[in-house]
Structure formats: C-alpha cells, structure tokens
Short mmCIF file of C-alpha atoms in Angstrom, two decimals:
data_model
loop_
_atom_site.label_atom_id
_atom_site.label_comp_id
_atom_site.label_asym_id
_atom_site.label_seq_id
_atom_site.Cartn_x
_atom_site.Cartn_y
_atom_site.Cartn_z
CA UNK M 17 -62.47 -49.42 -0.44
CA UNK M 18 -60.01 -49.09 -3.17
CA UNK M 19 -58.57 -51.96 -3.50
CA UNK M 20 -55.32 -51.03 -5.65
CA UNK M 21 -53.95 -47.11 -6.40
CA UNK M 22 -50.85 -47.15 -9.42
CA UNK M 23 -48.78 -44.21 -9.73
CA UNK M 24 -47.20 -43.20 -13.18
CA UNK M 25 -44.77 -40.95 -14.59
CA UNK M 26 -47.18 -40.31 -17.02
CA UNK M 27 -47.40 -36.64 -19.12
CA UNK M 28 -50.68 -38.10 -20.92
CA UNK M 29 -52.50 -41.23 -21.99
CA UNK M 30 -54.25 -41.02 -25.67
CA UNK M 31 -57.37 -42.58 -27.07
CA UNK M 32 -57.76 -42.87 -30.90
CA UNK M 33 -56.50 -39.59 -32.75
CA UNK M 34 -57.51 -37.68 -29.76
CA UNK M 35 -55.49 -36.57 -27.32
CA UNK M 36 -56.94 -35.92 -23.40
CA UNK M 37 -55.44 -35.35 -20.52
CA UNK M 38 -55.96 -36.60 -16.79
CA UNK M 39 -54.49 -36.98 -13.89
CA UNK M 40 -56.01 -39.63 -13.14
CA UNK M 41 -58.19 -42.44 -14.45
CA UNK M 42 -60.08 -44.70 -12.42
CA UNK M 43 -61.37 -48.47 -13.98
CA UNK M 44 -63.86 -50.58 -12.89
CA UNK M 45 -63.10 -53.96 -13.51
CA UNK M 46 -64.89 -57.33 -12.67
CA UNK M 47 -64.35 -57.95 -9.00
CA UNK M 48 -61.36 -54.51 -9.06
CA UNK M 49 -61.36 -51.11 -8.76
CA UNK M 50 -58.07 -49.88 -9.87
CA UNK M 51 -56.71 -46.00 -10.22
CA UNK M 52 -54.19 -45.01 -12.21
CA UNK M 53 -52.68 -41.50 -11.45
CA UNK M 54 -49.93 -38.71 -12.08
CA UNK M 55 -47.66 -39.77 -9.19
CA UNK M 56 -47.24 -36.09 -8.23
CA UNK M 57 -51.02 -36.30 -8.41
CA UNK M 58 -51.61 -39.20 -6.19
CA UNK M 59 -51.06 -37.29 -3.16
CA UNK M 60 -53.85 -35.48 -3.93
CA UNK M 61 -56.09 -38.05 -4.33
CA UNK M 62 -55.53 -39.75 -1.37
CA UNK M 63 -56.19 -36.96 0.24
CA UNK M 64 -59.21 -36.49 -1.02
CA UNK M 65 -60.32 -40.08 -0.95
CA UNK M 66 -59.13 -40.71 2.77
CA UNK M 67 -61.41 -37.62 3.82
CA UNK M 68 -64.13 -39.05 2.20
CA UNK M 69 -63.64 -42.11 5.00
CA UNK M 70 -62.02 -44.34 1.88
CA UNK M 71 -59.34 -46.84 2.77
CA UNK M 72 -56.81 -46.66 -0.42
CA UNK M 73 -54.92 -49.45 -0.97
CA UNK M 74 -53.48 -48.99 3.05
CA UNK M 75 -51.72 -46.06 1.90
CA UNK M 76 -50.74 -42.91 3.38
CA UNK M 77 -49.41 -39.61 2.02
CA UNK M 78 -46.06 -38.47 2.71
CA UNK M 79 -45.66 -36.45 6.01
CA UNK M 80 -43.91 -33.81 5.04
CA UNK M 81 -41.26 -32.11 7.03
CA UNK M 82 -42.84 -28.81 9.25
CA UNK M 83 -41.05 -25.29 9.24
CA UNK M 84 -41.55 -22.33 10.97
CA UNK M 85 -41.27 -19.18 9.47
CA UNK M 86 -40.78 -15.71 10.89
CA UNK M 87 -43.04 -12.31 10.46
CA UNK M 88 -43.76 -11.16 6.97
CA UNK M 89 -42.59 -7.21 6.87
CA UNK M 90 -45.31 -6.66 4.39
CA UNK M 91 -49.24 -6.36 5.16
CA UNK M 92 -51.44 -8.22 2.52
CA UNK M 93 -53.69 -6.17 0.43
CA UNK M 94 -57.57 -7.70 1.07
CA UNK M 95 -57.88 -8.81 -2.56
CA UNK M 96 -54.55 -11.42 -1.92
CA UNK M 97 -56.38 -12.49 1.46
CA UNK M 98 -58.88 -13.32 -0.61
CA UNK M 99 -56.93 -14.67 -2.90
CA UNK M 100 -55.18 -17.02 0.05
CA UNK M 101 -58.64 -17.68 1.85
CA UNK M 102 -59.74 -19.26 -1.74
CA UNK M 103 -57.07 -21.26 -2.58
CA UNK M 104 -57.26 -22.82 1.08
CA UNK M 105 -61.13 -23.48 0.49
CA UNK M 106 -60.84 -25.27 -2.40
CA UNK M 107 -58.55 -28.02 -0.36
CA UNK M 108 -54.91 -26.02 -0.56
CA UNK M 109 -54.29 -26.70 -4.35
CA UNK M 110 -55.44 -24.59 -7.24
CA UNK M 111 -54.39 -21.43 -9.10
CA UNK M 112 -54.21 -17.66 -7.90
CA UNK M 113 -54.37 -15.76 -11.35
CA UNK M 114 -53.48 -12.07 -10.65
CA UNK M 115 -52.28 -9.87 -13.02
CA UNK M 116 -48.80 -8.73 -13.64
CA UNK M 117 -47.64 -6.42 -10.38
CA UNK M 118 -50.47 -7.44 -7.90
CA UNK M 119 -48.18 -9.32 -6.28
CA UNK M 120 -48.02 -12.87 -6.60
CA UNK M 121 -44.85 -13.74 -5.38
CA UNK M 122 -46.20 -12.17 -1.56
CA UNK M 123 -49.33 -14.02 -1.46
CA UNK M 124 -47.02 -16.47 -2.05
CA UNK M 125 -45.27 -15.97 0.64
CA UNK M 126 -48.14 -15.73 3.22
CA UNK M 127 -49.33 -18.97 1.85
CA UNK M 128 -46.30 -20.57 2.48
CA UNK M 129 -45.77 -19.42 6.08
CA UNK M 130 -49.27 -20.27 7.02
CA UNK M 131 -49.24 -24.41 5.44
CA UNK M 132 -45.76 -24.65 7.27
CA UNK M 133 -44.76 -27.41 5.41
CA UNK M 134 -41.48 -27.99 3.07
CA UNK M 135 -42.30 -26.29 0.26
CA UNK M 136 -40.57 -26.71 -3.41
CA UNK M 137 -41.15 -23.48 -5.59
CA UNK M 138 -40.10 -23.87 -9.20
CA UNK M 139 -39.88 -21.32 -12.17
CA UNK M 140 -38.46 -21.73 -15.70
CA UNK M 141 -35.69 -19.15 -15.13
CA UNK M 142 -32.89 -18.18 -13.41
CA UNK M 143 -34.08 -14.61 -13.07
CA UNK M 144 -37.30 -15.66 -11.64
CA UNK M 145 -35.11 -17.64 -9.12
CA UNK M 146 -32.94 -14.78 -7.78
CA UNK M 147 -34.29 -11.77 -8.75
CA UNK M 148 -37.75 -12.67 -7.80
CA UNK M 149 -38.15 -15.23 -5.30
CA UNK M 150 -34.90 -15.25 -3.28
CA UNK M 151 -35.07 -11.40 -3.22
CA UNK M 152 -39.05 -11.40 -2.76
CA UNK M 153 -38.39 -13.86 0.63
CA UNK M 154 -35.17 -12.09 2.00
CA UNK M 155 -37.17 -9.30 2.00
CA UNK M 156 -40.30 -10.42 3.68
CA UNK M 157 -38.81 -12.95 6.35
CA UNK M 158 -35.10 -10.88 6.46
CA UNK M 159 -31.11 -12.71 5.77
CA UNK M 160 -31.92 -15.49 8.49
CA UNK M 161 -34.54 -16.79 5.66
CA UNK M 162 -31.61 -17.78 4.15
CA UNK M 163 -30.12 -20.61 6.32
CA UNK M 164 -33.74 -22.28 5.24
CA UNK M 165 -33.51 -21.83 1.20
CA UNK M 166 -31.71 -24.15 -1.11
CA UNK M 167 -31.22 -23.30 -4.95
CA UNK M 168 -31.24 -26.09 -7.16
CA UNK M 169 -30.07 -24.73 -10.83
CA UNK M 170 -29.54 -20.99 -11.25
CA UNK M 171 -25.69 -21.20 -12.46
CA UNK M 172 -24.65 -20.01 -9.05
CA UNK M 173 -21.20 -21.37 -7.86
CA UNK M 174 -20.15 -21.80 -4.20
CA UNK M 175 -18.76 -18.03 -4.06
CA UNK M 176 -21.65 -16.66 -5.58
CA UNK M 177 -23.50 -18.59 -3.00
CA UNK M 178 -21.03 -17.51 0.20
CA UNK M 179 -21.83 -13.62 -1.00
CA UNK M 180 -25.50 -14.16 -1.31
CA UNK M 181 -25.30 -15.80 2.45
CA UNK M 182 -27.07 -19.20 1.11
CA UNK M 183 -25.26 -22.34 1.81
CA UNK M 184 -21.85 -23.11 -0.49
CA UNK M 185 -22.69 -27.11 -1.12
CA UNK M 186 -23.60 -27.18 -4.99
CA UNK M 187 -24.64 -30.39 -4.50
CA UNK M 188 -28.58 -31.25 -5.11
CA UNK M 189 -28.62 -33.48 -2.48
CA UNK M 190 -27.85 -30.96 0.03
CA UNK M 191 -30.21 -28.30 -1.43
CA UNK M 192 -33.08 -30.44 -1.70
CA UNK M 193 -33.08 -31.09 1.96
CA UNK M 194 -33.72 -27.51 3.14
CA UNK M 195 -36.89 -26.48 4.24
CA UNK M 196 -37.52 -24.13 1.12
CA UNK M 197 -36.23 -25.12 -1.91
CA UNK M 198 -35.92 -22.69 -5.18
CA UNK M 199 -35.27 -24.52 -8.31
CA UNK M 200 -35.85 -24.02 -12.12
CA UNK M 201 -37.87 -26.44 -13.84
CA UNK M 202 -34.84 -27.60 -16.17
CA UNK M 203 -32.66 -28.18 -13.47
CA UNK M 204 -34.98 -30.96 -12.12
CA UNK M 205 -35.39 -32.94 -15.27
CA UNK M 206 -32.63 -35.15 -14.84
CA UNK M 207 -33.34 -35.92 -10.88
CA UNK M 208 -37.18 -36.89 -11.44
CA UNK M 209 -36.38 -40.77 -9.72
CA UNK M 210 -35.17 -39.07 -6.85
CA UNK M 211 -37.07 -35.71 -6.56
CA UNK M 212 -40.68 -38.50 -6.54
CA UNK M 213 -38.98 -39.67 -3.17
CA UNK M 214 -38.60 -36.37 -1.11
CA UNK M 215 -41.32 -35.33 1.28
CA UNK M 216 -42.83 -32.38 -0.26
CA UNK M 217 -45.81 -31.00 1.20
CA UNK M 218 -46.30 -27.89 -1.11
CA UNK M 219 -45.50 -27.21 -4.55
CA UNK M 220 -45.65 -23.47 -5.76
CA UNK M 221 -45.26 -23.13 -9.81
CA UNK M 222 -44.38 -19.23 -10.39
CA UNK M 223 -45.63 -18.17 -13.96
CA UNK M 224 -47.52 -21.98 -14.10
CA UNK M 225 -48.92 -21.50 -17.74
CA UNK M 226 -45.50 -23.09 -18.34
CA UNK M 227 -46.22 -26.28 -16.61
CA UNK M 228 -48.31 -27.94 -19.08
CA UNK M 229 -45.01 -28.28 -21.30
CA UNK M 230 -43.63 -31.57 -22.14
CA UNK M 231 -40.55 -31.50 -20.06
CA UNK M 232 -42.05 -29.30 -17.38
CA UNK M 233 -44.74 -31.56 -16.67
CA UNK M 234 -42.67 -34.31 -15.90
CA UNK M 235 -41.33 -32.13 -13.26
CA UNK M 236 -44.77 -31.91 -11.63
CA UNK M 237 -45.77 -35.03 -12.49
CA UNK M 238 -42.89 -36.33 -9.80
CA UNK M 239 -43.29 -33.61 -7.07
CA UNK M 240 -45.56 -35.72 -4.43
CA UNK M 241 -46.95 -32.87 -2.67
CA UNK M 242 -50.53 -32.61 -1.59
CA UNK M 243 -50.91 -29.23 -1.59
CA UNK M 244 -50.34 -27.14 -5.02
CA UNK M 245 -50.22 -23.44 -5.38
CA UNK M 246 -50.14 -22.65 -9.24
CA UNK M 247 -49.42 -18.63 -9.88
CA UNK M 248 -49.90 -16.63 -13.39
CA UNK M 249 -51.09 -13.68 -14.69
CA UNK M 250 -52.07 -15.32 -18.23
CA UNK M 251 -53.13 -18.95 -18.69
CA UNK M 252 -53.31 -19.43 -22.41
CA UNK M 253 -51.70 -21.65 -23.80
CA UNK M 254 -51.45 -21.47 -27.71
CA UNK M 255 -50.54 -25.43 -28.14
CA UNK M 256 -53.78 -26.16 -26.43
CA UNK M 257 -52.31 -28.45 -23.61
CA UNK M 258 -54.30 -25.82 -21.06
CA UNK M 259 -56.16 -28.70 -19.42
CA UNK M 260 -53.10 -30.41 -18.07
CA UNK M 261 -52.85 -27.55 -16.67
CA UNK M 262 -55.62 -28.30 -14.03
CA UNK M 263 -54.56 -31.79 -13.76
CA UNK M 264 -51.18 -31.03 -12.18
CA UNK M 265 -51.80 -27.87 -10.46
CA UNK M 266 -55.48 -27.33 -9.98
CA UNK M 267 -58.25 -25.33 -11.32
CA UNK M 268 -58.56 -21.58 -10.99
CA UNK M 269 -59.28 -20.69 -7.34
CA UNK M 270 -59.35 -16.88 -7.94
CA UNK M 271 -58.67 -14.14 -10.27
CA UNK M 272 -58.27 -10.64 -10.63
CA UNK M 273 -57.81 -8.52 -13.61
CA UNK M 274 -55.85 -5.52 -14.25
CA UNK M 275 -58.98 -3.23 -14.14
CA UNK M 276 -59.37 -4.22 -11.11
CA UNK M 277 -56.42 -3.60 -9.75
CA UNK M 278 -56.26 -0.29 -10.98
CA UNK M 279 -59.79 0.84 -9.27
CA UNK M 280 -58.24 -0.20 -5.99
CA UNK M 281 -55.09 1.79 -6.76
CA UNK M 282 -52.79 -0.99 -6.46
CA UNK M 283 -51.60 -0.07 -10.14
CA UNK M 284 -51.43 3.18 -12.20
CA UNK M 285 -53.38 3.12 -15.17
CA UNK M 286 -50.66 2.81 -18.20
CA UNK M 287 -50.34 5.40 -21.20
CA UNK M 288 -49.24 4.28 -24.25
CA UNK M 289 -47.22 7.01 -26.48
CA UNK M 290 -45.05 6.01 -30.01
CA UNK M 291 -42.66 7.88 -30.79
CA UNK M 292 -41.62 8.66 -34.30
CA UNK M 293 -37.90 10.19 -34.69
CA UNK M 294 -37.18 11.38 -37.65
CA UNK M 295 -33.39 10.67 -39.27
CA UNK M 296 -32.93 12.06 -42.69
CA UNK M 297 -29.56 10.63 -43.04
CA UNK M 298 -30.29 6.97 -42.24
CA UNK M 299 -33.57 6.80 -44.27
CA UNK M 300 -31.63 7.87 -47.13
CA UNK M 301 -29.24 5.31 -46.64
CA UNK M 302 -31.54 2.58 -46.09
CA UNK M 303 -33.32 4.27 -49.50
CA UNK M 304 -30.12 4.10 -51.33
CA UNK M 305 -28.45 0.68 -50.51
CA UNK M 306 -30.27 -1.54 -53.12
CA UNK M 307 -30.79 -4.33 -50.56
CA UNK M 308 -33.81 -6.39 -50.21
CA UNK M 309 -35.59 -9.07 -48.26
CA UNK M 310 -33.61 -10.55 -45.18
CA UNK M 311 -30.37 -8.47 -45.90
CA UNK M 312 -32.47 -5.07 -46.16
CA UNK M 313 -34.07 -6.13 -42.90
CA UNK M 314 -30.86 -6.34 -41.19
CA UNK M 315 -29.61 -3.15 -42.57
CA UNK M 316 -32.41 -1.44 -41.85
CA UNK M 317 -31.90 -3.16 -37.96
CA UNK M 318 -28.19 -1.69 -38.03
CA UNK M 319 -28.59 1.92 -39.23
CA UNK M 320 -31.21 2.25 -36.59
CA UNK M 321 -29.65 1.15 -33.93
CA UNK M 322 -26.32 3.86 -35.03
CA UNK M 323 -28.64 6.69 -35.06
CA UNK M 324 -27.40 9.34 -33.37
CA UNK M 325 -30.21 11.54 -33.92
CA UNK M 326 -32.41 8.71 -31.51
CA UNK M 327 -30.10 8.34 -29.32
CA UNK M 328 -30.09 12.45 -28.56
CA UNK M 329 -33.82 12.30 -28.58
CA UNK M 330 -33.16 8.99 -25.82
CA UNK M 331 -31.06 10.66 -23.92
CA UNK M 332 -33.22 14.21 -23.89
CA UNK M 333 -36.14 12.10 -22.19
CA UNK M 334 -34.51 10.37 -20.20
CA UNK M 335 -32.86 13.79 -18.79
CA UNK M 336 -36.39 15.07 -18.68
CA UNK M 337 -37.32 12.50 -16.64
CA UNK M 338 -34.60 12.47 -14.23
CA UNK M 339 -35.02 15.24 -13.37
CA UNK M 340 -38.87 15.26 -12.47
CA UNK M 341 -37.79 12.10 -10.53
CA UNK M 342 -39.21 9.72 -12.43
CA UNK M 343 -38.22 5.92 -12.28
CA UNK M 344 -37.09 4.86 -15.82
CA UNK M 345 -37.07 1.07 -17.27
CA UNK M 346 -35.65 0.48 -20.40
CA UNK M 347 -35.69 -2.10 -22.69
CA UNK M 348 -33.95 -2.93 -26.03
CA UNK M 349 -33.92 -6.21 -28.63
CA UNK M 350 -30.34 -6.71 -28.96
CA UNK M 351 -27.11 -5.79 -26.92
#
C-alpha cells in the first residue's frame, strides 16, 4: 500500500546546479513510502496506482461531473481516429501532435464527446478562445452547445456575451461551473486555490508547447483532472523546459507530419514565390537620406510601407485572384 500521497503546487524541484523536472517523486523511507506529486498530476497517479490493485493513502479521485453531448456534423478523417484510438490506449492522457490544418481542434472535439466528462480547455489567447474553439464547437454540436460553454478570460463583457448566445454572468464562479469551460491560461493564474478544487475530469491544452512556461504550468499543475489531452503541431521548446512538458500533459501518443497529410490530400502542397517590386523613387530616397543604424531601419520601414508602386502591384494580384476565385489571406507587420 502507499501509505501517504502529498500534493504540491510545485512547477519543479532542483538538485545541485541541475535542474529536472517530475511530476512526481516517490521516497522510500525507513518503515514509509511517501509520494510527492504535481497536484494536477496526482489524479493521474491514483489512477494508475488504484488499477494496479494499490490502496493510496484511502484516497479517491475526483468524480467528475458527466455531460452529454449531441452529434458532431463533421465525419473524422481515419488518421484523427487514429489519432483518438491512441490517445485512449495510452490511459486517456498524452499528446496528439498534428500539423498545422489537420485538424486538431475536431479530434478534439470527438474526444471530448466520447470521455463525457467536464472538460476544461485552455489556450494562451483570446483568439484561440473565440475564433477557434467556441466557433470550432458551435459548429460541430450547433447554438444549443452554447447553454453548456463558459468563457473564463477573453475580454468579453455581458453584451458581447448576450450576442454570442453564451451566458451574461462575468463572474468566474458561474463560468467555471458549466459543463465545458473555455479559458486562457492567464486568466486562471490568479484563481489556482480555487480552480485545484473543481471536479475536472479532462483537461485539453490547445497549442500545449506553451504549457511548460512558468506561469502556465502552474495552471496545469492545479487542474485535477485524470484525463489530459495535450494538442500541438510543434513541441520545441527553445528554453529547454520540453520535459515538463510530459510531466503535466503526457508523452506523445501520436503524430503526423505535414507530408503526410499532404499524400492523403487533406492539405495542398504549398508554393513559395518572393516577390521583388521595384520602386525607383523610394530607393533613392532611402539612398539619399544620410541615416544610419536604427533610424535608417525605420526609414527604410516607412517609405516601404508608402509605396504606391507596391501597393498597385498588391492590389493587381489580388484582382487577379479574385477573379479566378481564389481565397486570399493577408498578412502585414504593423497596422
């Protein structure tokens, strides 16, 4: 048996000059056994440890509240069954790395609906939040999805929320209680003593590379939910804290590149073209106004950006494309 099971609010514990991380670390004392864990991780391990027929300390996880979700519109493509079928073999808690378009955010979804549990799905924006998750599940499950979500962050206020059709309380204690709740990591930081309390049986971490951050993982670190769905297309992580990583949210339960979604014809193969346009007038400007280092840089920034020879070129393509009914993103540095 194990005899005694601590939680902590841990991010890390270091030895010497170098650093490690764990979610958990078990001791074995004279006459004790004693585990220290993540307390978002310890439903995890008791989990585990209870199905291998281990008595922990007389405790028992969290029963989390059970919802019922309607049909999904959408039908899965076989490589996010797979995707779903792995994550649920390797004990519902890992990460689905798929690349960027291969939908995520839908296998997601299915997940979700299939563990019927109340689920907490945090991001580290407010785009991700409405644009991609509220939109991705009114979509799927239709409006009446809605009653079910609450929004915790996100800058919306109670008329944004009565035209979106989610509930008007601001409030975090009345969002929290809903059987899907959206939130942005940053929003969450300041509730962690009460967020380690709720009954949380899944926790889904959209773009997840960003969990092993300092403030982030405190976030996770609080979220007692047994089951862990970790999504990202890219799991580098340049400050090296990848392993933490795996501690909160599991390890990699399947992947599949961008190749590989373009041989099933999920995703266009990209073509790159740069685009050179020639402005006589502002290169002799920039040539001419005896600037240098930082100030020439912004010049340089500033006559671009008035060229009205670009913009013609800009607007020419864009034309051209219009009008072979072609769908157009653009994108720019500044406003």
């Amino acid at each position: 048996n194990i005899v005694d099971f601590k939680s902590w609010l841990f991010k890390s514990w270091k030895y010497g000059t170098e650093r490690k991380y764990f979610s958990f670390i078990y001791i074995n004392r004279p006459n004790e056994k004693v585990i220290w864990s993540y307390l978002g991780f310890s439903p995890i391990l008791i989990r585990y440890l209870q199905g291998l027929g281990y008595l922990v300390g007389n405790k028992e996880l969290f029963r989390s509240k059970e919802i019922i979700l309607g049909n999904m519109l959408y039908q899965l493509y076989d490589y996010q069954q797979d995707a779903i079928n792995a994550w649920i073999s390797s004990g519902c808690c890992g990460v689905i790395k798929i690349s960027t378009g291969g939908g995520k955010t839908i296998s997601a979804c299915a997940i979700i609906k299939k563990m019927g549990v109340k689920t907490i799905i945090c991001m580290h924006t407010s785009d991700l939040l409405i644009n991609a998750w509220l939109n991705t599940m009114t979509e799927q499950f239709g409006e009446e999805i809605k009653s079910k979500i609450g929004i915790v962050g996100g800058g919306l206020t109670k008329g944004d929320r009565k035209r979106m059709g989610l509930i008007s309380d601001i409030s975090y204690e009345a969002n929290i209680r809903q059987d899907i709740v959206l939130s942005t990591a940053q929003s969450l930081l300041n509730k962690l003593d009460k967020l380690c309390n709720e009954r949380i049986g899944l926790l889904v971490w959209d773009e997840t590379h960003h969990v092993s951050a300092e403030q982030f993982s405190k976030v996770a670190g609080a979220i007692r939910a047994p089951y862990r769905l970790g999504l990202s297309a890219s799991l580098k992580r340049p400050d090296g804290t990848s392993p933490l990583i795996w501690g909160l949210m599991g390890d990699i339960v399947y992947k599949i590149t961008i190749k590989e979604l373009i041989g099933k014809k999920v995703l266009v193969s990209p073509v790159f073209n740069t685009i050179v346009v020639n402005d006589e007038r502002i290169q002799s400007d920039i040539a001419n106004c005896g600037l240098t280092k930082l100030d020439l840089s912004r010049y340089i920034k500033q006559k671009s950006a008035s060229s009205i020879v670009k913009k013609d070129y800009v607007i020419k393509l864009v034309k051209s494309l219009c009008a072979n009914r072609k769908k157009i993103i653009m994108y720019a540095d500044f406003v």
